[in-house]
Coordinates of N, CA and C in Angstrom, one line a residue:
N1 N 69.2 93.6 107.8 CA 70.5 93.2 107.7 C 70.6 92.0 106.4
L2 N 71.7 91.7 106.0 CA 71.7 90.8 104.8 C 71.3 89.4 105.0
S3 N 71.7 88.8 106.0 CA 71.1 87.2 106.5 C 69.8 87.3 106.1
Q4 N 69.2 88.2 107.1 CA 67.6 88.3 107.1 C 67.0 88.5 105.8
K5 N 67.6 89.5 105.0 CA 66.9 89.7 103.4 C 67.6 87.9 102.4
A6 N 68.1 87.6 102.7 CA 68.2 86.2 102.1 C 67.9 85.3 102.4
L7 N 67.4 85.1 103.7 CA 66.4 84.2 104.2 C 65.1 84.4 103.6
E8 N 64.9 85.8 103.8 CA 63.2 86.1 103.1 C 63.2 85.6 101.4
Y9 N 64.4 85.6 100.4 CA 64.6 85.7 99.5 C 64.3 83.8 99.2
Y10 N 65.0 83.3 100.3 CA 65.0 81.6 99.7 C 63.4 81.2 100.4
E11 N 63.2 81.7 101.6 CA 61.5 81.2 101.7 C 60.3 81.8 100.7
M12 N 61.1 82.6 99.7 CA 59.8 83.1 98.5 C 60.2 82.3 97.6
A13 N 61.0 81.7 97.3 CA 61.5 80.7 96.5 C 60.6 79.3 96.6
I14 N 61.3 79.1 98.0 CA 60.3 77.7 98.7 C 59.1 77.9 98.3
S15 N 58.2 79.0 98.7 CA 57.1 79.3 98.5 C 56.3 78.9 97.3
Y16 N 57.3 79.1 96.2 CA 56.9 78.6 94.9 C 56.9 77.3 94.6
N17 N 57.9 76.5 95.1 CA 58.0 74.9 94.9 C 58.8 74.3 96.2
R18 N 58.1 73.7 97.0 CA 58.2 73.3 98.1 C 59.6 72.2 98.5
E19 N 59.4 71.5 96.9 CA 60.2 70.3 96.6 C 61.7 71.2 96.2
F20 N 61.9 72.6 96.2 CA 62.9 73.3 95.3 C 64.4 73.0 96.6
A21 N 65.0 71.7 96.3 CA 65.8 71.5 97.1 C 67.1 72.5 97.3
D22 N 67.8 73.1 96.6 CA 68.5 73.9 96.3 C 68.3 75.4 97.3
A23 N 67.5 75.7 97.1 CA 66.7 76.5 98.3 C 66.4 76.2 99.7
Q24 N 65.8 75.1 99.7 CA 65.9 74.1 101.3 C 67.3 74.4 101.5
F25 N 68.2 73.9 100.8 CA 69.7 73.6 101.6 C 70.4 74.7 101.6
N26 N 70.1 76.0 100.8 CA 70.9 76.9 101.2 C 70.0 77.5 102.3
K27 N 68.7 77.4 102.6 CA 68.2 78.3 103.5 C 68.8 77.7 105.1
S28 N 69.2 76.5 104.9 CA 69.7 75.8 105.8 C 71.0 76.2 106.2
L29 N 71.8 76.6 105.4 CA 72.9 77.1 105.9 C 72.9 78.4 106.5
M30 N 71.9 79.5 106.1 CA 71.4 80.7 106.3 C 71.3 80.5 107.7
L31 N 70.3 79.4 108.3 CA 69.9 79.5 109.5 C 71.1 79.2 110.2
L32 N 71.6 78.0 110.1 CA 72.8 77.6 111.0 C 73.8 79.1 111.2
Q33 N 74.1 79.5 110.0 CA 74.9 81.1 110.1 C 74.1 81.8 111.4
M34 N 73.0 82.0 111.4 CA 72.0 82.9 112.1 C 71.9 82.4 113.3
G35 N 72.5 80.7 113.8 CA 72.5 80.5 115.1 C 70.9 79.7 115.5
D36 N 70.1 79.5 114.2 CA 69.0 78.9 114.7 C 69.7 77.2 114.2
F37 N 69.6 76.5 115.4 CA 70.6 74.9 115.0 C 69.3 73.9 114.5
S38 N 68.1 74.6 115.6 CA 66.9 73.3 115.4 C 66.6 73.2 113.7
A39 N 65.8 74.5 113.4 CA 65.6 74.5 111.9 C 66.7 74.2 111.1
G40 N 68.0 74.8 111.4 CA 69.1 74.9 110.3 C 69.2 73.2 109.8
W41 N 69.6 72.5 111.1 CA 70.0 71.0 111.2 C 69.0 70.2 110.2
R42 N 67.4 70.4 110.5 CA 66.8 69.9 109.8 C 66.9 69.9 108.7
L43 N 66.5 70.9 108.1 CA 66.8 71.4 106.6 C 67.8 71.0 105.9
Y44 N 69.1 71.0 106.7 CA 70.5 70.3 106.3 C 70.0 69.3 105.6
E45 N 69.3 68.3 106.0 CA 69.0 67.2 105.4 C 68.9 67.2 104.0
W46 N 68.3 68.2 103.2 CA 68.2 68.6 102.0 C 69.2 68.5 100.7
R47 N 70.3 68.3 101.8 CA 71.7 68.3 100.9 C 71.7 66.6 100.2
K48 N 70.6 66.1 100.3 CA 70.7 64.5 100.3 C 69.9 64.2 98.9
S49 N 69.1 65.3 99.1 CA 68.1 65.4 97.6 C 68.4 65.0 96.4
P50 N 67.8 63.8 95.7 CA 68.7 64.0 94.2 C 68.0 65.0 93.1
N51 N 67.2 66.0 93.8 CA 66.6 67.1 93.1 C 68.0 68.7 92.8
R52 N 68.8 68.1 94.0 CA 69.9 69.1 93.9 C 70.6 69.3 92.7
K53 N 71.1 70.7 92.4 CA 71.8 70.7 91.5 C 73.2 69.8 91.7
I54 N 74.0 70.2 92.5 CA 75.1 70.3 93.1 C 75.0 69.1 94.0
R55 N 75.5 67.8 94.2 CA 75.0 66.9 95.1 C 76.3 66.3 95.8
I56 N 76.1 66.0 96.8 CA 77.0 65.5 97.9 C 77.0 64.1 97.7
T57 N 77.9 63.5 96.6 CA 77.5 62.1 96.3 C 77.7 61.1 97.4
S58 N 78.7 61.5 98.5 CA 78.6 60.4 99.3 C 77.8 60.9 100.5
A59 N 76.9 61.6 100.2 CA 75.8 61.5 101.6 C 75.0 60.6 100.5
A60 N 74.7 60.2 99.8 CA 73.8 59.1 99.1 C 73.8 57.6 99.2
R61 N 74.8 57.6 100.5 CA 74.6 55.9 101.0 C 73.5 55.4 101.5
E62 N 73.3 54.2 100.9 CA 72.1 53.4 101.0 C 72.8 52.1 101.6
F63 N 72.0 51.6 103.2 CA 72.1 50.4 103.5 C 70.9 49.9 103.9
A64 N 70.6 48.4 104.0 CA 69.4 47.7 104.6 C 68.6 48.5 105.8
Q65 N 69.7 48.3 106.9 CA 69.5 48.8 108.1 C 68.8 50.4 107.9
P66 N 67.9 51.0 109.1 CA 67.6 52.0 108.8 C 68.2 53.1 109.1
I67 N 67.9 54.4 108.3 CA 68.9 55.4 109.6 C 68.3 56.0 110.6
W68 N 69.4 56.6 111.3 CA 68.6 56.9 112.6 C 69.0 58.3 112.8
L69 N 67.8 59.1 112.6 CA 67.8 60.3 113.0 C 67.1 61.1 114.4
G70 N 67.5 60.2 115.3 CA 67.0 60.6 116.8 C 65.5 60.1 117.1
G71 N 64.9 59.3 116.3 CA 63.6 59.0 116.5 C 63.8 57.5 117.8
E72 N 64.5 56.6 117.7 CA 64.3 55.4 117.8 C 65.5 55.2 119.5
N73 N 64.9 54.6 120.4 CA 65.8 54.2 121.3 C 66.8 53.6 121.0
V74 N 68.2 53.8 121.4 CA 69.1 52.9 120.5 C 69.7 52.1 122.0
T75 N 69.0 52.0 122.8 CA 69.7 51.6 124.0 C 70.3 50.0 123.5
G76 N 71.1 49.4 123.7 CA 71.9 48.0 123.5 C 71.8 47.9 121.7
K77 N 72.1 49.1 121.0 CA 71.9 48.7 119.6 C 73.4 49.1 119.4
T78 N 73.5 49.1 118.0 CA 74.9 49.3 117.4 C 74.5 50.3 116.2
I79 N 75.3 51.2 116.0 CA 74.8 52.6 115.3 C 76.4 52.5 114.0
F80 N 76.1 52.8 113.3 CA 77.1 52.8 112.0 C 77.7 54.3 111.5
L81 N 78.1 54.9 112.3 CA 78.8 56.7 112.1 C 79.5 56.6 110.6
H82 N 78.9 56.9 109.6 CA 79.9 56.8 108.3 C 80.4 58.6 108.1
W83 N 81.5 59.1 107.5 CA 81.8 60.3 107.2 C 81.0 60.2 106.0
E84 N 81.4 61.6 105.5 CA 80.2 62.1 104.3 C 80.9 63.1 103.4
Q85 N 81.6 64.0 104.3 CA 82.1 65.0 103.6 C 83.7 65.0 103.6
G86 N 84.5 66.4 104.1 CA 85.6 66.4 103.8 C 86.5 66.0 105.6
L87 N 87.5 65.8 105.4 CA 88.4 65.3 106.4 C 88.0 66.3 107.6
G88 N 87.9 67.6 107.4 CA 87.7 68.6 108.4 C 86.0 68.2 109.1
D89 N 85.6 67.9 108.0 CA 83.9 67.4 109.0 C 83.8 66.3 109.4
T90 N 84.8 65.7 108.9 CA 84.8 64.2 109.9 C 85.6 64.6 111.6
I91 N 86.7 65.3 111.0 CA 87.3 65.6 112.4 C 86.5 66.2 113.2
Q92 N 85.4 67.3 113.2 CA 84.9 68.4 113.8 C 83.5 67.1 114.3
F93 N 83.0 66.2 113.4 CA 81.7 65.9 114.0 C 82.0 64.4 115.1
C94 N 83.4 63.6 114.5 CA 83.4 62.9 115.2 C 83.2 62.5 117.0
R95 N 83.6 63.6 117.0 CA 83.2 63.9 118.7 C 81.8 63.9 119.4
L96 N 81.4 63.8 118.5 CA 79.9 63.7 118.6 C 79.4 62.0 119.0
A97 N 80.3 61.3 119.0 CA 79.7 59.7 119.3 C 79.7 59.5 120.4
K98 N 80.5 60.1 121.1 CA 80.1 60.1 122.9 C 79.0 60.1 122.9
N99 N 78.0 61.2 122.6 CA 76.6 61.5 122.7 C 75.4 60.4 122.5
L100 N 76.5 59.8 121.6 CA 75.4 58.4 121.3 C 75.8 57.4 122.4
S101 N 77.1 57.1 122.7 CA 77.5 56.2 123.4 C 76.7 56.2 125.1
D102 N 76.6 57.5 125.3 CA 76.2 57.9 126.6 C 74.4 57.4 126.7
R103 N 73.9 57.0 125.4 CA 72.4 56.7 125.4 C 72.4 55.1 125.7
G104 N 73.9 54.5 125.8 CA 73.9 53.2 125.4 C 74.1 52.3 124.4
C105 N 75.1 52.6 123.1 CA 74.5 52.0 122.2 C 76.1 52.2 121.8
K106 N 76.6 50.6 121.1 CA 77.6 51.1 120.5 C 77.8 51.5 119.3
V107 N 79.2 52.3 119.2 CA 79.4 53.1 118.1 C 80.6 52.4 117.2
I108 N 80.2 52.1 115.7 CA 81.3 51.8 114.7 C 81.2 53.5 114.4
L109 N 82.7 53.8 113.8 CA 83.0 54.9 112.8 C 83.7 54.6 111.7
E110 N 83.5 55.0 110.9 CA 83.7 55.0 109.2 C 84.5 56.3 108.7
V111 N 85.9 56.2 109.1 CA 86.2 57.6 108.6 C 87.3 57.2 107.3
Q112 N 87.6 58.4 106.5 CA 88.0 58.5 105.5 C 90.0 57.8 105.8
K113 N 90.5 57.1 105.0 CA 91.7 56.0 105.4 C 92.9 56.9 106.1
P114 N 92.9 58.5 105.4 CA 93.9 58.9 106.2 C 93.8 59.5 107.9
L115 N 92.4 59.2 108.0 CA 92.0 59.6 109.5 C 92.3 58.3 110.4
K116 N 92.3 57.2 110.2 CA 91.9 56.2 111.0 C 92.8 56.0 111.9
D117 N 94.0 56.0 111.8 CA 94.8 56.3 113.5 C 94.6 57.1 114.0
L118 N 94.0 58.4 113.5 CA 94.1 59.8 114.2 C 92.6 59.3 115.2
M119 N 91.8 58.4 114.5 CA 90.6 58.5 115.4 C 90.6 57.3 116.0
A120 N 91.4 56.6 116.2 CA 91.4 55.5 117.3 C 90.9 55.4 118.1
N121 N 91.2 56.6 119.3 CA 91.0 56.9 120.2 C 89.8 57.6 120.9
V122 N 88.4 58.0 119.9 CA 87.5 58.5 119.8 C 86.9 58.4 121.0
E123 N 86.6 59.3 122.3 CA 85.9 59.0 123.0 C 84.2 58.6 122.3
G124 N 83.7 57.4 122.8 CA 82.2 57.1 122.7 C 82.3 55.9 121.6
V125 N 83.7 55.7 120.9 CA 83.6 54.7 119.4 C 84.2 53.4 120.2
D126 N 83.6 52.7 119.7 CA 83.9 51.0 120.0 C 84.7 50.7 119.0
T127 N 84.5 50.5 117.7 CA 85.2 50.2 116.7 C 85.3 51.5 115.4
V128 N 86.6 51.4 115.0 CA 87.0 52.6 113.6 C 87.6 51.5 112.5
I129 N 86.8 52.0 111.4 CA 87.2 51.5 110.3 C 87.3 52.4 109.2
H130 N 88.1 52.2 108.1 CA 88.3 53.6 107.2 C 87.0 52.9 106.1
H131 N 86.9 54.1 104.9 CA 85.9 53.9 104.1 C 86.6 52.6 103.2
G132 N 86.0 51.3 102.8 CA 86.2 50.4 102.1 C 86.6 49.2 103.0
E133 N 86.7 49.4 104.1 CA 87.2 47.9 104.9 C 85.5 47.5 104.9
V134 N 85.6 45.9 105.5 CA 84.3 45.3 105.7 C 83.7 46.1 107.0
I135 N 82.4 46.3 106.9 CA 81.6 47.0 108.0 C 81.0 45.7 108.7
P136 N 81.5 46.0 110.3 CA 80.3 45.0 111.3 C 79.3 45.2 111.4
N137 N 78.3 44.4 111.7 CA 77.0 44.1 111.8 C 76.4 45.8 112.6
F138 N 75.6 46.1 112.1 CA 74.8 47.1 112.9 C 73.1 47.4 112.7
D139 N 72.6 48.2 113.7 CA 71.1 48.1 113.8 C 70.5 49.3 112.7
F140 N 71.3 50.7 113.0 CA 71.0 51.6 112.7 C 72.1 52.2 112.3
H141 N 72.3 53.4 110.9 CA 73.2 54.2 110.3 C 72.7 55.5 110.7
C142 N 74.0 56.4 110.4 CA 73.8 58.0 110.4 C 74.8 58.6 110.2
S143 N 75.0 59.3 108.9 CA 76.0 60.0 108.8 C 76.7 60.9 109.3
L144 N 77.9 61.3 109.7 CA 78.4 62.2 110.7 C 77.7 63.7 110.6
M145 N 77.3 64.0 109.4 CA 76.8 65.3 109.3 C 75.2 65.4 109.5
S146 N 74.6 64.1 109.4 CA 73.4 64.1 110.0 C 73.1 64.2 111.6
L147 N 74.3 64.3 112.1 CA 74.5 63.5 113.4 C 73.8 64.9 114.5
P148 N 74.2 66.0 114.3 CA 73.8 67.1 115.0 C 72.0 67.7 115.0
H149 N 71.4 67.1 113.7 CA 70.0 66.9 113.4 C 69.7 66.0 114.4
A150 N 70.3 64.6 114.1 CA 69.4 63.6 115.2 C 69.6 63.5 117.1
L151 N 70.7 64.1 117.0 CA 70.9 64.7 118.6 C 70.4 65.7 119.3
G152 N 69.8 66.5 118.0 CA 69.0 67.8 118.9 C 70.0 69.0 119.2
L153 N 71.2 69.0 118.5 CA 72.7 69.6 118.9 C 71.8 71.2 119.0
M154 N 72.4 71.5 119.5 CA 72.1 73.2 119.9 C 73.7 74.2 120.4
I155 N 73.3 75.3 120.4 CA 74.9 76.1 120.7 C 74.7 75.3 122.1
E156 N 74.3 75.1 123.2 CA 74.2 75.2 124.3 C 74.5 73.8 125.0
N157 N 74.2 72.5 123.9 CA 74.9 71.4 124.2 C 75.8 71.0 123.0
I158 N 76.4 72.1 122.3 CA 77.8 71.5 121.5 C 78.9 70.5 122.7
P159 N 79.2 69.6 122.1 CA 80.7 68.9 123.3 C 81.6 69.7 123.2
T160 N 82.0 70.4 124.1 CA 83.1 71.1 124.3 C 84.6 70.6 124.8
K161 N 84.5 69.5 125.6 CA 85.5 68.7 126.2 C 87.0 68.9 125.0
I162 N 88.1 69.6 125.4 CA 89.1 69.9 124.4 C 90.1 69.3 125.3
P163 N 90.9 68.6 124.8 CA 90.8 68.1 123.0 C 90.0 66.5 122.8
Y164 N 89.4 66.6 122.1 CA 88.9 65.4 121.5 C 89.5 64.2 121.1
L165 N 90.5 64.8 120.3 CA 91.2 63.9 119.8 C 92.8 63.8 120.2
A166 N 93.4 62.6 120.2 CA 95.1 62.7 120.2 C 95.4 61.7 119.6
A167 N 96.6 62.1 119.2 CA 97.8 61.1 118.2 C 98.4 60.7 119.4
D168 N 98.6 59.5 118.8 CA 99.6 58.5 119.4 C 101.1 59.0 119.3
K169 N 102.0 58.9 120.3 CA 103.2 59.5 120.5 C 104.3 58.3 119.5
P170 N 105.1 58.7 118.2 CA 105.9 58.2 117.9 C 106.9 57.2 118.3

């Protein structure tokens, strides 16, 4: 099948150069498409590599506080979740905030300005800000697109509560 063949070519390219960020990233997309979420989300972190030819500039944010990728206990801590890519990605992945609040932490969610009102009632989010507003104090940060990796998201544990967004009535 074509997906398996493409995966073989990515693996061949990576065997020549382990730091070939574009091949690692593209392999992640293929693995996600094939349903291998564990490896796919892990390799998806290559999108942030400065060695990629096409960089996602909004993924390259840096803070003094450490990034949270699932290793540290977050009970009693505050995590700053920040948008990274498009509006649709923010809408899609905001529902993972509840997975964090269920671990006993406070969640600050930063979204693109047009989404701030829509995100006001996302379950598990304590504070919503838009990009450019002052960021409240936090202990860890994580981009929304890194959350599936940090949470160990698999097909079986994708939050399926629908609806997970609700607009206020005018």
